[in-house]
Coordinates of C-alpha atoms in Angstrom, one line a residue:
M1415 CA 163.8 30.6 156.5
P1416 CA 162.0 28.8 153.5
R1417 CA 158.6 30.5 152.5
L1418 CA 156.5 27.6 153.7
F1419 CA 157.9 27.4 156.9
Q1420 CA 157.7 31.5 157.4
T1421 CA 153.6 31.1 156.6
V1422 CA 153.3 28.1 158.8
L1423 CA 155.0 30.4 161.7
L1424 CA 152.7 33.0 160.5
I1425 CA 149.4 31.2 161.2
M1426 CA 150.7 29.7 164.0
T1427 CA 151.4 33.0 165.8
F1428 CA 147.8 34.0 164.5
T1429 CA 146.0 31.5 166.0
M1430 CA 147.8 31.9 169.5
D1431 CA 147.8 35.7 169.3
Y1432 CA 145.1 37.2 167.0
A1433 CA 142.0 37.2 169.6
R1434 CA 143.6 40.1 171.5
A1435 CA 142.0 43.2 170.4
D1436 CA 145.1 45.1 170.0
T1437 CA 147.2 42.9 167.6
P1438 CA 147.7 44.0 164.2
H1439 CA 146.4 41.6 161.3
P1440 CA 149.5 39.1 160.8
C1441 CA 148.8 40.1 156.8
S1442 CA 149.8 43.8 157.6
V1443 CA 153.5 44.9 156.3
D1444 CA 154.4 47.9 158.8
G1445 CA 150.8 48.3 160.3
V1446 CA 149.1 48.9 156.9
A1447 CA 146.1 46.7 156.2
I1448 CA 145.4 45.2 152.8
G1449 CA 148.6 45.7 151.3
G1450 CA 148.0 49.8 151.3
Y1451 CA 145.6 49.4 148.9
D1452 CA 142.3 51.6 148.6
L1453 CA 139.5 49.7 150.1
V1454 CA 136.6 51.6 148.1
S1455 CA 138.7 51.6 144.8
Y1456 CA 137.9 47.4 145.1
H1457 CA 134.2 48.9 144.6
Q1458 CA 135.0 51.1 141.4
S1459 CA 135.6 50.6 137.9
G1460 CA 139.2 50.2 137.3
G1461 CA 139.4 48.2 140.4
P1462 CA 141.8 48.5 143.2
Q1463 CA 144.5 51.3 143.4
M1464 CA 147.3 51.9 146.0
G1465 CA 146.5 54.5 148.6
L1466 CA 148.9 57.3 149.6
A1467 CA 150.3 57.5 153.0
D1468 CA 148.9 60.8 154.1
I1469 CA 145.1 59.8 153.3
D1470 CA 144.7 57.2 156.2
V1471 CA 142.4 55.9 158.6
Q1472 CA 142.8 54.0 161.9
Y1473 CA 140.2 51.7 162.0
D1474 CA 139.9 48.5 164.4
H1475 CA 143.8 48.8 165.0
Q1476 CA 144.7 48.7 161.4
T1477 CA 146.1 51.5 159.0
Y1478 CA 143.9 51.7 156.0
L1479 CA 145.1 54.1 153.0
F1480 CA 143.0 55.6 150.5
A1481 CA 143.9 56.8 146.9
N1482 CA 141.9 60.3 147.6
A1483 CA 139.9 61.9 150.2
D1484 CA 136.6 61.1 148.8
N1485 CA 137.3 57.3 148.9
R1486 CA 138.4 58.0 152.7
A1487 CA 135.2 59.6 153.5
L1488 CA 133.0 57.3 151.7
F1489 CA 134.9 54.3 154.3
L1490 CA 134.3 56.6 157.1
S1491 CA 130.3 56.5 156.6
N1492 CA 130.1 52.7 156.2
P1493 CA 133.1 51.0 157.0
S1494 CA 131.5 47.7 157.1
Q1495 CA 130.4 47.9 153.5
Y1496 CA 134.2 48.3 152.4
L1497 CA 135.8 46.1 154.8
P1498 CA 137.0 42.4 153.3
R1499 CA 135.2 39.7 154.0
Y1500 CA 136.9 37.2 156.5
Q1501 CA 138.9 39.8 157.9
G1502 CA 141.1 40.1 154.8
W1503 CA 142.1 36.2 154.7
C1504 CA 142.2 34.3 151.3
A1505 CA 138.5 33.1 151.3
A1506 CA 139.1 30.1 149.5
T1507 CA 141.8 28.7 151.7
L1508 CA 139.6 29.5 154.9
S1509 CA 137.0 27.3 153.2
M1510 CA 139.7 24.9 153.1
G1511 CA 140.3 25.4 156.9
R1512 CA 143.2 27.2 156.7
L1513 CA 144.4 30.8 156.8
A1514 CA 146.7 32.5 153.9
C1515 CA 147.4 35.8 153.3
P1516 CA 145.9 36.7 150.1
D1517 CA 147.2 38.5 146.8
Y1518 CA 145.7 42.2 147.2
T1519 CA 145.0 42.1 143.6
N1520 CA 143.0 38.7 143.2
F1521 CA 139.7 39.9 144.3
K1522 CA 136.5 39.3 143.7
I1523 CA 133.1 41.5 145.0
E1524 CA 130.2 38.9 145.7
D1525 CA 127.1 40.2 147.2
G1526 CA 128.9 43.2 147.7
Q1527 CA 131.2 42.1 149.6
L1528 CA 135.5 42.1 149.1
L1529 CA 136.7 38.6 148.6
L1530 CA 140.2 38.2 148.6
F1531 CA 142.3 35.5 147.3
E1532 CA 145.9 33.9 147.2
L1533 CA 147.6 33.1 144.4
V1534 CA 150.3 30.6 144.7
G1535 CA 152.1 29.1 141.5
F1536 CA 149.7 27.7 139.3
T1537 CA 147.0 27.8 142.1
N1538 CA 144.5 31.0 141.9
G1539 CA 142.1 30.8 144.8
R1540 CA 139.7 32.7 142.9
T1541 CA 139.4 30.3 139.9
L1542 CA 138.7 27.7 143.2
W1543 CA 135.7 29.5 144.4
N1544 CA 134.4 30.3 141.1
S1545 CA 133.8 26.6 140.3
D1546 CA 131.5 26.4 143.3
P1547 CA 130.8 29.7 145.1
L1548 CA 128.4 28.5 147.2
G1549 CA 129.6 25.4 148.4
F1550 CA 133.1 27.3 149.4
R1551 CA 131.2 30.6 151.0
T1552 CA 129.1 27.7 153.3
R1553 CA 132.8 26.3 154.3
A1554 CA 134.4 29.9 154.6
D1555 CA 131.6 30.7 157.0
A1556 CA 131.9 27.9 158.9
N1557 CA 135.6 27.9 159.3
A1558 CA 135.7 31.8 160.0
L1559 CA 133.5 31.1 163.1
E1560 CA 135.8 28.9 164.5
L1561 CA 139.3 30.2 163.2
L1562 CA 138.3 33.8 163.2
N1563 CA 136.2 34.6 166.4

């Protein structure tokens, strides 16, 4: 099945089914969110690190992995500080009114929030976002109200 068709099918499934509170995020692989990366490590020097399967947390019907117990404890103390904005969808693509799974190594911390971006061919969502952060944020916030709630 061509990748574009798979992506469209994934988005259609999301829009029809994701409103249920018990539905895992469509970008999760085997129930592991954010590609298995440690959410806290995005906010630390050195950037994102892969989490370990035995240091995990179930939160909001997702499994999050952490590189160490300290990062797990930091997450549990304030999950909203570490969860990605826009429920982990590509921020730039959301600003265009669509949903796309990001490349979890293509990220930005903006105003203390983790933003994730897709990286497809010559298109880098983060580069687009950085060309007009306020405009992209405004459009993404508006589209999030419609597509993610």
